[in-house]
PDB file of C-alpha atoms and ligand atoms in Angstrom:
ATOM      1  CA  UNK A   1       0.592 -18.933  -5.127  1.00 88.00           C
ATOM      2  CA  UNK A   2       0.959 -14.920  -7.027  1.00 94.00           C
ATOM      3  CA  UNK A   3       1.863 -12.274  -4.839  1.00 98.00           C
ATOM      4  CA  UNK A   4       2.193  -8.801  -6.488  1.00 98.00           C
ATOM      5  CA  UNK A   5       2.784  -5.484  -4.460  1.00 98.00           C
ATOM      6  CA  UNK A   6       0.467  -2.849  -5.393  1.00 98.00           C
ATOM      7  CA  UNK A   7       2.875   0.687  -4.804  1.00 98.00           C
ATOM      8  CA  UNK A   8       2.574   3.967  -4.949  1.00 98.00           C
ATOM      9  CA  UNK A   9       2.487   7.460  -3.350  1.00 98.00           C
ATOM     10  CA  UNK A  10      -0.587   8.181  -1.280  1.00 97.00           C
ATOM     11  CA  UNK A  11      -3.615   8.440  -2.979  1.00 97.00           C
ATOM     12  CA  UNK A  12      -2.395   7.020  -6.214  1.00 98.00           C
ATOM     13  CA  UNK A  13      -5.457   4.194  -6.400  1.00 98.00           C
ATOM     14  CA  UNK A  14      -3.734   1.161  -4.399  1.00 98.00           C
ATOM     15  CA  UNK A  15      -6.686   0.638  -2.124  1.00 97.00           C
ATOM     16  CA  UNK A  16      -9.260   1.186  -4.893  1.00 98.00           C
ATOM     17  CA  UNK A  17      -7.400  -0.759  -7.416  1.00 98.00           C
ATOM     18  CA  UNK A  18      -6.421  -3.497  -5.105  1.00 98.00           C
ATOM     19  CA  UNK A  19      -9.937  -4.245  -4.354  1.00 98.00           C
ATOM     20  CA  UNK A  20     -10.857  -5.072  -8.023  1.00 97.00           C
ATOM     21  CA  UNK A  21      -7.443  -7.244  -8.138  1.00 97.00           C
ATOM     22  CA  UNK A  22      -8.539  -9.109  -5.682  1.00 98.00           C
ATOM     23  CA  UNK A  23     -11.772 -10.030  -6.554  1.00 97.00           C
ATOM     24  CA  UNK A  24     -10.847 -10.556 -10.308  1.00 97.00           C
ATOM     25  CA  UNK A  25      -7.964 -12.879  -9.834  1.00 97.00           C
ATOM     26  CA  UNK A  26      -9.511 -14.623  -6.185  1.00 97.00           C
ATOM     27  CA  UNK A  27      -6.427 -13.237  -4.480  1.00 98.00           C
ATOM     28  CA  UNK A  28      -6.459 -11.820  -0.548  1.00 98.00           C
ATOM     29  CA  UNK A  29      -6.062  -8.448  -0.361  1.00 98.00           C
ATOM     30  CA  UNK A  30      -3.648  -7.375   2.959  1.00 98.00           C
ATOM     31  CA  UNK A  31      -3.504  -3.169   3.040  1.00 98.00           C
ATOM     32  CA  UNK A  32      -1.232  -2.549   5.952  1.00 98.00           C
ATOM     33  CA  UNK A  33      -3.180   0.899   6.550  1.00 97.00           C
ATOM     34  CA  UNK A  34      -6.966  -0.588   6.822  1.00 97.00           C
ATOM     35  CA  UNK A  35      -5.480  -3.098   9.346  1.00 98.00           C
ATOM     36  CA  UNK A  36      -3.919  -0.222  11.422  1.00 97.00           C
ATOM     37  CA  UNK A  37      -6.951   1.809  10.950  1.00 96.00           C
ATOM     38  CA  UNK A  38      -8.831  -1.233  12.079  1.00 96.00           C
ATOM     39  CA  UNK A  39      -6.469  -1.598  15.184  1.00 96.00           C
ATOM     40  CA  UNK A  40      -6.912   2.198  16.625  1.00 96.00           C
ATOM     41  CA  UNK A  41     -10.668   2.088  16.067  1.00 95.00           C
ATOM     42  CA  UNK A  42     -10.555  -1.118  18.256  1.00 97.00           C
ATOM     43  CA  UNK A  43      -8.141   1.289  20.535  1.00 97.00           C
ATOM     44  CA  UNK A  44      -6.026  -1.785  20.945  1.00 96.00           C
ATOM     45  CA  UNK A  45      -2.423  -1.598  21.911  1.00 96.00           C
ATOM     46  CA  UNK A  46      -1.362  -1.791  18.640  1.00 96.00           C
ATOM     47  CA  UNK A  47      -3.496   0.423  17.531  1.00 96.00           C
ATOM     48  CA  UNK A  48      -2.640   3.230  20.009  1.00 97.00           C
ATOM     49  CA  UNK A  49       1.373   2.564  19.154  1.00 96.00           C
ATOM     50  CA  UNK A  50       0.619   3.321  15.445  1.00 97.00           C
ATOM     51  CA  UNK A  51      -1.862   6.182  15.554  1.00 97.00           C
ATOM     52  CA  UNK A  52       0.801   8.596  17.205  1.00 95.00           C
ATOM     53  CA  UNK A  53       2.777   7.576  13.600  1.00 97.00           C
ATOM     54  CA  UNK A  54       0.752   8.018  11.492  1.00 97.00           C
ATOM     55  CA  UNK A  55      -1.802  10.921  12.285  1.00 95.00           C
ATOM     56  CA  UNK A  56       1.878  12.711  11.731  1.00 96.00           C
ATOM     57  CA  UNK A  57       1.760  11.068   8.263  1.00 96.00           C
ATOM     58  CA  UNK A  58       5.483   8.967  10.002  1.00 98.00           C
ATOM     59  CA  UNK A  59       5.638   5.235   8.945  1.00 98.00           C
ATOM     60  CA  UNK A  60       5.062   3.365  11.990  1.00 98.00           C
ATOM     61  CA  UNK A  61       8.093   1.430  13.099  1.00 98.00           C
ATOM     62  CA  UNK A  62       9.041  -1.937  11.216  1.00 98.00           C
ATOM     63  CA  UNK A  63       9.272  -4.307  14.063  1.00 96.00           C
ATOM     64  CA  UNK A  64       5.274  -3.467  14.809  1.00 97.00           C
ATOM     65  CA  UNK A  65       4.486  -3.108  11.129  1.00 98.00           C
ATOM     66  CA  UNK A  66       6.437  -6.403   9.720  1.00 97.00           C
ATOM     67  CA  UNK A  67       4.764  -8.765  13.159  1.00 96.00           C
ATOM     68  CA  UNK A  68       1.323  -7.420  11.755  1.00 97.00           C
ATOM     69  CA  UNK A  69       1.803  -8.192   8.641  1.00 97.00           C
ATOM     70  CA  UNK A  70       3.242 -11.366   9.641  1.00 96.00           C
ATOM     71  CA  UNK A  71       0.147 -12.730  12.035  1.00 96.00           C
ATOM     72  CA  UNK A  72      -1.881 -11.481   9.222  1.00 97.00           C
ATOM     73  CA  UNK A  73      -0.688 -13.597   6.404  1.00 96.00           C
ATOM     74  CA  UNK A  74      -0.412 -16.759   9.321  1.00 94.00           C
ATOM     75  CA  UNK A  75      -3.781 -16.664   9.851  1.00 96.00           C
ATOM     76  CA  UNK A  76      -4.521 -16.885   5.889  1.00 95.00           C
ATOM     77  CA  UNK A  77      -2.905 -20.103   5.201  1.00 91.00           C
ATOM     78  CA  UNK A  78      -4.493 -21.221   2.322  1.00 92.00           C
ATOM     79  CA  UNK A  79      -4.543 -18.254  -0.243  1.00 95.00           C
ATOM     80  CA  UNK A  80      -3.909 -18.502  -3.781  1.00 95.00           C
ATOM     81  CA  UNK A  81      -1.505 -15.076  -3.883  1.00 97.00           C
ATOM     82  CA  UNK A  82      -1.979 -11.831  -2.120  1.00 98.00           C
ATOM     83  CA  UNK A  83      -2.593  -8.349  -3.323  1.00 98.00           C
ATOM     84  CA  UNK A  84       0.102  -6.415  -0.632  1.00 98.00           C
ATOM     85  CA  UNK A  85      -1.297  -2.603  -0.924  1.00 98.00           C
ATOM     86  CA  UNK A  86       1.108  -0.165   1.399  1.00 98.00           C
ATOM     87  CA  UNK A  87       3.378  -2.793   2.299  1.00 98.00           C
ATOM     88  CA  UNK A  88       6.516  -2.952   2.288  1.00 98.00           C
ATOM     89  CA  UNK A  89       7.197   0.410   2.514  1.00 98.00           C
ATOM     90  CA  UNK A  90      10.858   0.245   3.634  1.00 98.00           C
ATOM     91  CA  UNK A  91      13.635  -1.722   2.156  1.00 98.00           C
ATOM     92  CA  UNK A  92      13.828  -3.362   5.499  1.00 98.00           C
ATOM     93  CA  UNK A  93      10.223  -4.612   5.264  1.00 98.00           C
ATOM     94  CA  UNK A  94      10.570  -5.505   1.787  1.00 98.00           C
ATOM     95  CA  UNK A  95      13.496  -7.788   3.078  1.00 98.00           C
ATOM     96  CA  UNK A  96      11.649  -9.110   5.338  1.00 98.00           C
ATOM     97  CA  UNK A  97       8.635  -9.994   3.126  1.00 98.00           C
ATOM     98  CA  UNK A  98      10.742 -11.895   0.896  1.00 98.00           C
ATOM     99  CA  UNK A  99      12.320 -14.253   3.714  1.00 97.00           C
ATOM    100  CA  UNK A 100       8.561 -14.853   4.812  1.00 96.00           C
ATOM    101  CA  UNK A 101       7.248 -15.920   1.401  1.00 96.00           C
ATOM    102  CA  UNK A 102      10.718 -17.870   0.823  1.00 96.00           C
ATOM    103  CA  UNK A 103       9.039 -19.467   3.976  1.00 93.00           C
ATOM    104  CA  UNK A 104       6.706 -21.154   2.197  1.00 90.00           C
ATOM    105  CA  UNK A 105       8.721 -21.520  -1.124  1.00 93.00           C
ATOM    106  CA  UNK A 106       6.920 -18.195  -2.603  1.00 96.00           C
ATOM    107  CA  UNK A 107       8.333 -14.842  -4.099  1.00 97.00           C
ATOM    108  CA  UNK A 108       7.330 -11.393  -4.793  1.00 98.00           C
ATOM    109  CA  UNK A 109       6.119 -11.990  -8.271  1.00 98.00           C
ATOM    110  CA  UNK A 110       5.878  -8.404  -9.612  1.00 98.00           C
ATOM    111  CA  UNK A 111       5.696  -4.599  -8.123  1.00 98.00           C
ATOM    112  CA  UNK A 112       3.149  -2.631  -9.969  1.00 98.00           C
ATOM    113  CA  UNK A 113       3.621   0.920  -9.969  1.00 98.00           C
ATOM    114  CA  UNK A 114       0.704   3.903 -10.036  1.00 98.00           C
ATOM    115  CA  UNK A 115       1.948   6.585 -11.633  1.00 98.00           C
ATOM    116  CA  UNK A 116       0.189   9.987 -10.723  1.00 98.00           C
ATOM    117  CA  UNK A 117       1.072  13.563 -10.378  1.00 97.00           C
ATOM    118  CA  UNK A 118       1.504  15.357  -7.216  1.00 96.00           C
ATOM    119  CA  UNK A 119      -1.006  17.764  -7.473  1.00 96.00           C
ATOM    120  CA  UNK A 120      -3.716  15.195  -8.572  1.00 97.00           C
ATOM    121  CA  UNK A 121      -3.086  12.714  -5.280  1.00 96.00           C
ATOM    122  CA  UNK A 122      -3.170  15.533  -3.127  1.00 96.00           C
ATOM    123  CA  UNK A 123      -6.239  16.977  -4.603  1.00 96.00           C
ATOM    124  CA  UNK A 124      -7.828  13.115  -4.340  1.00 96.00           C
ATOM    125  CA  UNK A 125      -7.130  13.252  -0.534  1.00 96.00           C
ATOM    126  CA  UNK A 126      -8.119  16.559   0.461  1.00 94.00           C
ATOM    127  CA  UNK A 127     -11.540  15.361  -1.485  1.00 95.00           C
ATOM    128  CA  UNK A 128     -11.401  12.490   0.460  1.00 94.00           C
ATOM    129  CA  UNK A 129     -10.587  14.064   3.720  1.00 93.00           C
ATOM    130  CA  UNK A 130     -14.123  16.051   3.903  1.00 93.00           C
ATOM    131  CA  UNK A 131     -15.644  12.876   4.772  1.00 90.00           C
ATOM    132  CA  UNK A 132     -12.829   9.728   5.333  1.00 86.00           C
ATOM    133  CA  UNK A 133     -12.361  10.476   9.170  1.00 87.00           C
ATOM    134  CA  UNK A 134      -9.228  10.040   8.482  1.00 90.00           C
ATOM    135  CA  UNK A 135      -6.680  12.369  10.423  1.00 89.00           C
ATOM    136  CA  UNK A 136      -4.069  12.404   7.962  1.00 93.00           C
ATOM    137  CA  UNK A 137      -6.573  13.372   4.998  1.00 94.00           C
ATOM    138  CA  UNK A 138      -7.510  16.381   7.184  1.00 91.00           C
ATOM    139  CA  UNK A 139      -4.637  19.152   6.668  1.00 91.00           C
ATOM    140  CA  UNK A 140      -2.111  19.494   3.375  1.00 93.00           C
ATOM    141  CA  UNK A 141       0.707  19.870   5.377  1.00 95.00           C
ATOM    142  CA  UNK A 142       0.293  16.095   6.983  1.00 95.00           C
ATOM    143  CA  UNK A 143      -0.735  15.152   3.394  1.00 96.00           C
ATOM    144  CA  UNK A 144       2.618  16.358   2.199  1.00 96.00           C
ATOM    145  CA  UNK A 145       4.698  14.930   4.880  1.00 97.00           C
ATOM    146  CA  UNK A 146       3.040  11.673   3.779  1.00 97.00           C
ATOM    147  CA  UNK A 147       4.513  12.525  -0.096  1.00 97.00           C
ATOM    148  CA  UNK A 148       7.890  13.196   1.046  1.00 98.00           C
ATOM    149  CA  UNK A 149       7.973  10.337   3.495  1.00 98.00           C
ATOM    150  CA  UNK A 150       7.012   8.279   0.621  1.00 98.00           C
ATOM    151  CA  UNK A 151       9.929   9.780  -1.518  1.00 98.00           C
ATOM    152  CA  UNK A 152      12.695   9.032   1.555  1.00 98.00           C
ATOM    153  CA  UNK A 153      11.722   6.141   2.275  1.00 98.00           C
ATOM    154  CA  UNK A 154       9.356   4.211   0.430  1.00 98.00           C
ATOM    155  CA  UNK A 155      10.179   4.786  -3.220  1.00 98.00           C
ATOM    156  CA  UNK A 156      13.302   2.745  -3.110  1.00 98.00           C
ATOM    157  CA  UNK A 157      11.360  -0.196  -2.642  1.00 98.00           C
ATOM    158  CA  UNK A 158      10.333   0.068  -5.930  1.00 98.00           C
ATOM    159  CA  UNK A 159      13.811  -0.147  -7.106  1.00 98.00           C
ATOM    160  CA  UNK A 160      14.933  -3.072  -4.668  1.00 98.00           C
ATOM    161  CA  UNK A 161      12.633  -5.551  -6.882  1.00 98.00           C
ATOM    162  CA  UNK A 162      12.799  -3.380 -10.178  1.00 98.00           C
ATOM    163  CA  UNK A 163      16.774  -4.835 -10.500  1.00 98.00           C
ATOM    164  CA  UNK A 164      15.618  -8.256  -9.838  1.00 97.00           C
ATOM    165  CA  UNK A 165      13.415  -7.541 -12.975  1.00 97.00           C
ATOM    166  CA  UNK A 166      10.035  -7.619 -11.530  1.00 98.00           C
ATOM    167  CA  UNK A 167       9.284  -3.891 -11.231  1.00 98.00           C
ATOM    168  CA  UNK A 168       6.374  -2.818 -13.652  1.00 98.00           C
ATOM    169  CA  UNK A 169       5.491   0.731 -14.051  1.00 98.00           C
ATOM    170  CA  UNK A 170       1.441   2.305 -14.656  1.00 98.00           C
ATOM    171  CA  UNK A 171      -0.189   4.982 -15.457  1.00 98.00           C
ATOM    172  CA  UNK A 172      -2.426   6.102 -12.834  1.00 98.00           C
ATOM    173  CA  UNK A 173      -3.893   9.325 -14.517  1.00 98.00           C
ATOM    174  CA  UNK A 174      -7.871   8.642 -15.583  1.00 97.00           C
ATOM    175  CA  UNK A 175     -10.742   7.349 -14.658  1.00 98.00           C
ATOM    176  CA  UNK A 176     -10.910   4.383 -12.134  1.00 98.00           C
ATOM    177  CA  UNK A 177     -11.866   2.250 -15.133  1.00 98.00           C
ATOM    178  CA  UNK A 178      -9.558   2.728 -17.333  1.00 98.00           C
ATOM    179  CA  UNK A 179      -6.563   2.339 -14.914  1.00 98.00           C
ATOM    180  CA  UNK A 180      -7.946  -0.958 -13.671  1.00 98.00           C
ATOM    181  CA  UNK A 181      -8.091  -2.390 -17.607  1.00 98.00           C
ATOM    182  CA  UNK A 182      -4.462  -1.323 -17.627  1.00 98.00           C
ATOM    183  CA  UNK A 183      -3.895  -3.295 -13.967  1.00 98.00           C
ATOM    184  CA  UNK A 184      -5.322  -6.444 -15.745  1.00 97.00           C
ATOM    185  CA  UNK A 185      -3.026  -6.343 -18.636  1.00 97.00           C
ATOM    186  CA  UNK A 186      -0.621  -6.202 -16.725  1.00 97.00           C
ATOM    187  CA  UNK A 187      -1.520  -8.449 -13.799  1.00 97.00           C
ATOM    188  CA  UNK A 188      -2.600 -11.241 -16.671  1.00 95.00           C
ATOM    189  CA  UNK A 189       1.043 -11.044 -18.344  1.00 94.00           C
ATOM    190  CA  UNK A 190       2.723 -11.498 -14.895  1.00 92.00           C
TER     191      UNK A 190
HETATM  192  P1  AP5 B 201      -2.130   3.598   3.904  1.00 84.23           P
HETATM  193  O1  AP5 B 201      -3.509   3.559   4.176  1.00 84.23           O
HETATM  194  O2  AP5 B 201      -1.785   2.661   3.139  1.00 84.23           O
HETATM  195  O3  AP5 B 201      -2.443   5.156   3.206  1.00 84.23           O
HETATM  196  P2  AP5 B 201      -1.413   6.103   1.453  1.00 84.23           P
HETATM  197  O4  AP5 B 201      -0.688   4.860   1.316  1.00 84.23           O
HETATM  198  O5  AP5 B 201      -1.327   6.747   2.445  1.00 84.23           O
HETATM  199  O6  AP5 B 201      -2.446   6.118   0.618  1.00 84.23           O
HETATM  200  P3  AP5 B 201      -3.954   6.116   0.994  1.00 84.23           P
HETATM  201  O7  AP5 B 201      -4.781   4.800   1.431  1.00 84.23           O
HETATM  202  O8  AP5 B 201      -4.523   7.480   1.410  1.00 84.23           O
HETATM  203  O9  AP5 B 201      -4.170   6.034  -0.766  1.00 84.23           O
HETATM  204  P4  AP5 B 201      -4.034   4.672  -1.750  1.00 84.23           P
HETATM  205  O10 AP5 B 201      -3.204   5.004  -2.755  1.00 84.23           O
HETATM  206  O11 AP5 B 201      -4.645   3.632  -1.429  1.00 84.23           O
HETATM  207  O12 AP5 B 201      -5.555   5.461  -2.640  1.00 84.23           O
HETATM  208  P5  AP5 B 201      -7.539   4.958  -2.370  1.00 84.23           P
HETATM  209  O13 AP5 B 201      -7.525   4.199  -3.681  1.00 84.23           O
HETATM  210  O14 AP5 B 201      -7.013   5.544  -1.350  1.00 84.23           O
HETATM  211  O15 AP5 B 201      -1.349   4.291   4.585  1.00 84.23           O
HETATM  212  C1  AP5 B 201      -1.754   5.561   6.159  1.00 84.23           C
HETATM  213  C2  AP5 B 201      -0.374   5.487   7.017  1.00 84.23           C
HETATM  214  O16 AP5 B 201      -0.402   4.160   7.718  1.00 84.23           O
HETATM  215  C3  AP5 B 201       0.920   5.338   6.424  1.00 84.23           C
HETATM  216  O17 AP5 B 201       1.247   7.040   6.702  1.00 84.23           O
HETATM  217  C4  AP5 B 201       1.702   4.676   7.840  1.00 84.23           C
HETATM  218  O18 AP5 B 201       1.849   5.840   9.108  1.00 84.23           O
HETATM  219  C5  AP5 B 201       0.594   3.828   8.067  1.00 84.23           C
HETATM  220  N1  AP5 B 201       1.010   2.974   7.374  1.00 84.23           N
HETATM  221  C6  AP5 B 201       0.372   1.970   6.460  1.00 84.23           C
HETATM  222  N2  AP5 B 201       1.361   0.986   5.765  1.00 84.23           N
HETATM  223  C7  AP5 B 201       2.402   1.108   6.852  1.00 84.23           C
HETATM  224  C8  AP5 B 201       3.803   0.221   6.339  1.00 84.23           C
HETATM  225  N3  AP5 B 201       3.815  -0.958   5.777  1.00 84.23           N
HETATM  226  N4  AP5 B 201       4.985   0.880   6.801  1.00 84.23           N
HETATM  227  C9  AP5 B 201       5.058   1.706   7.871  1.00 84.23           C
HETATM  228  N5  AP5 B 201       3.823   2.353   8.190  1.00 84.23           N
HETATM  229  C10 AP5 B 201       2.476   2.254   7.554  1.00 84.23           C
HETATM  230  O19 AP5 B 201      -8.009   6.096  -3.509  1.00 84.23           O
HETATM  231  C11 AP5 B 201      -7.665   7.670  -2.768  1.00 84.23           C
HETATM  232  C12 AP5 B 201      -8.474   8.885  -3.313  1.00 84.23           C
HETATM  233  O20 AP5 B 201      -8.656   8.932  -4.426  1.00 84.23           O
HETATM  234  C13 AP5 B 201     -10.013   8.178  -2.539  1.00 84.23           C
HETATM  235  O21 AP5 B 201     -11.133   8.877  -2.010  1.00 84.23           O
HETATM  236  C14 AP5 B 201     -10.388   7.242  -4.402  1.00 84.23           C
HETATM  237  O22 AP5 B 201     -11.540   6.769  -4.200  1.00 84.23           O
HETATM  238  C15 AP5 B 201     -10.019   8.400  -5.149  1.00 84.23           C
HETATM  239  N6  AP5 B 201      -9.278   7.564  -6.533  1.00 84.23           N
HETATM  240  C16 AP5 B 201      -9.056   6.614  -6.265  1.00 84.23           C
HETATM  241  N7  AP5 B 201      -8.275   6.538  -7.737  1.00 84.23           N
HETATM  242  C17 AP5 B 201      -8.932   7.498  -8.584  1.00 84.23           C
HETATM  243  C18 AP5 B 201      -8.947   7.835  -9.973  1.00 84.23           C
HETATM  244  N8  AP5 B 201      -8.524   6.812 -11.061  1.00 84.23           N
HETATM  245  N9  AP5 B 201      -9.464   9.142 -10.159  1.00 84.23           N
HETATM  246  C19 AP5 B 201     -10.190  10.306  -9.296  1.00 84.23           C
HETATM  247  N10 AP5 B 201     -10.333   9.352  -7.883  1.00 84.23           N
HETATM  248  C20 AP5 B 201      -9.922   8.376  -7.420  1.00 84.23           C
HETATM  249 MG1   MG B 202      -5.157   2.814   1.067  1.00 84.23          MG
END
C-alpha cells in the first residue's frame, strides 16, 4: 500500500491536487472535510455534531473524526493506497492513523506539505465562498480562525512525520497544473 498525507493550510489546494493524484496513482482520496459535509448535507447525527465546530472554523473532536475515518477505511479494504486530505490534523489523529495502518502492516509513506502564502489562501477562500455554499468560507474572521487553528493544532503533525524522515515540502503557489507536476515528481519518488 502507498499512503500519502497531502498537507497544508486551509485553501492550499489539498482537495484540488488530491483528486489528480488519486487518479494518476490509483489511490483512494479520503477528505475528512468532504465526509463531514456529506453528513451535514444529510443532516445525520454525526453531521449535526460536526456542524457546530465547522461553522466556527474549529476542529471537530478527535474521537468523532477518528471514528469516521476508520469507518471509511473499513469500507474500502482492497485499495492500493490512500491520499489523506485534511487528516490527520492533530498529533492524536496521527497516532491513531499510524495504529490503524499498522493493523494491516501498512504505514504513512510520506507527508507532502503545500506551501502557500497566507494572503493567497485568504483570497482563494473568499473567492470560493461566493458560490461554494460553505459557511466557513463566507466570513474573513472564520477563515483567519481556520488558519490560526492550523498553526496551533495541525502544523505539529508535519514535524511528527518529518522527524521520521517522511516530510516533503512543495511550492503551492502558481498554476494548478504547475503544482500538479511538482507533486507527481515527489510522489513518484516516494
Ligand atoms: P476541510 O474541508 O479539510 O477544509 P480546509 O482544510 O480548511 O481547506 P479547504 O478544503 O478549504 O482547502 P484545500 O486545501 O482542500 O484547498 P482546495 O483545493 O479546496 O475542513 C473543513 C472543516 O472540517 C475544518 O475546519 C474542521 O472544522 C473540519 N475537519 C475536517 N477534517 C478534520 C479533521 N481531520 N479533524 C477535525 N476537524 C476536521 O482549494 C481552495 C480554493 O482555491 C478552491 O476554490 C480552488 O479552486 C482554489 N485553488 C486551488 N489551487 C489553486 C491555485 N494553484 N491557484 C488558484 N486557486 C487555486
Ligand atoms: Mg479541501
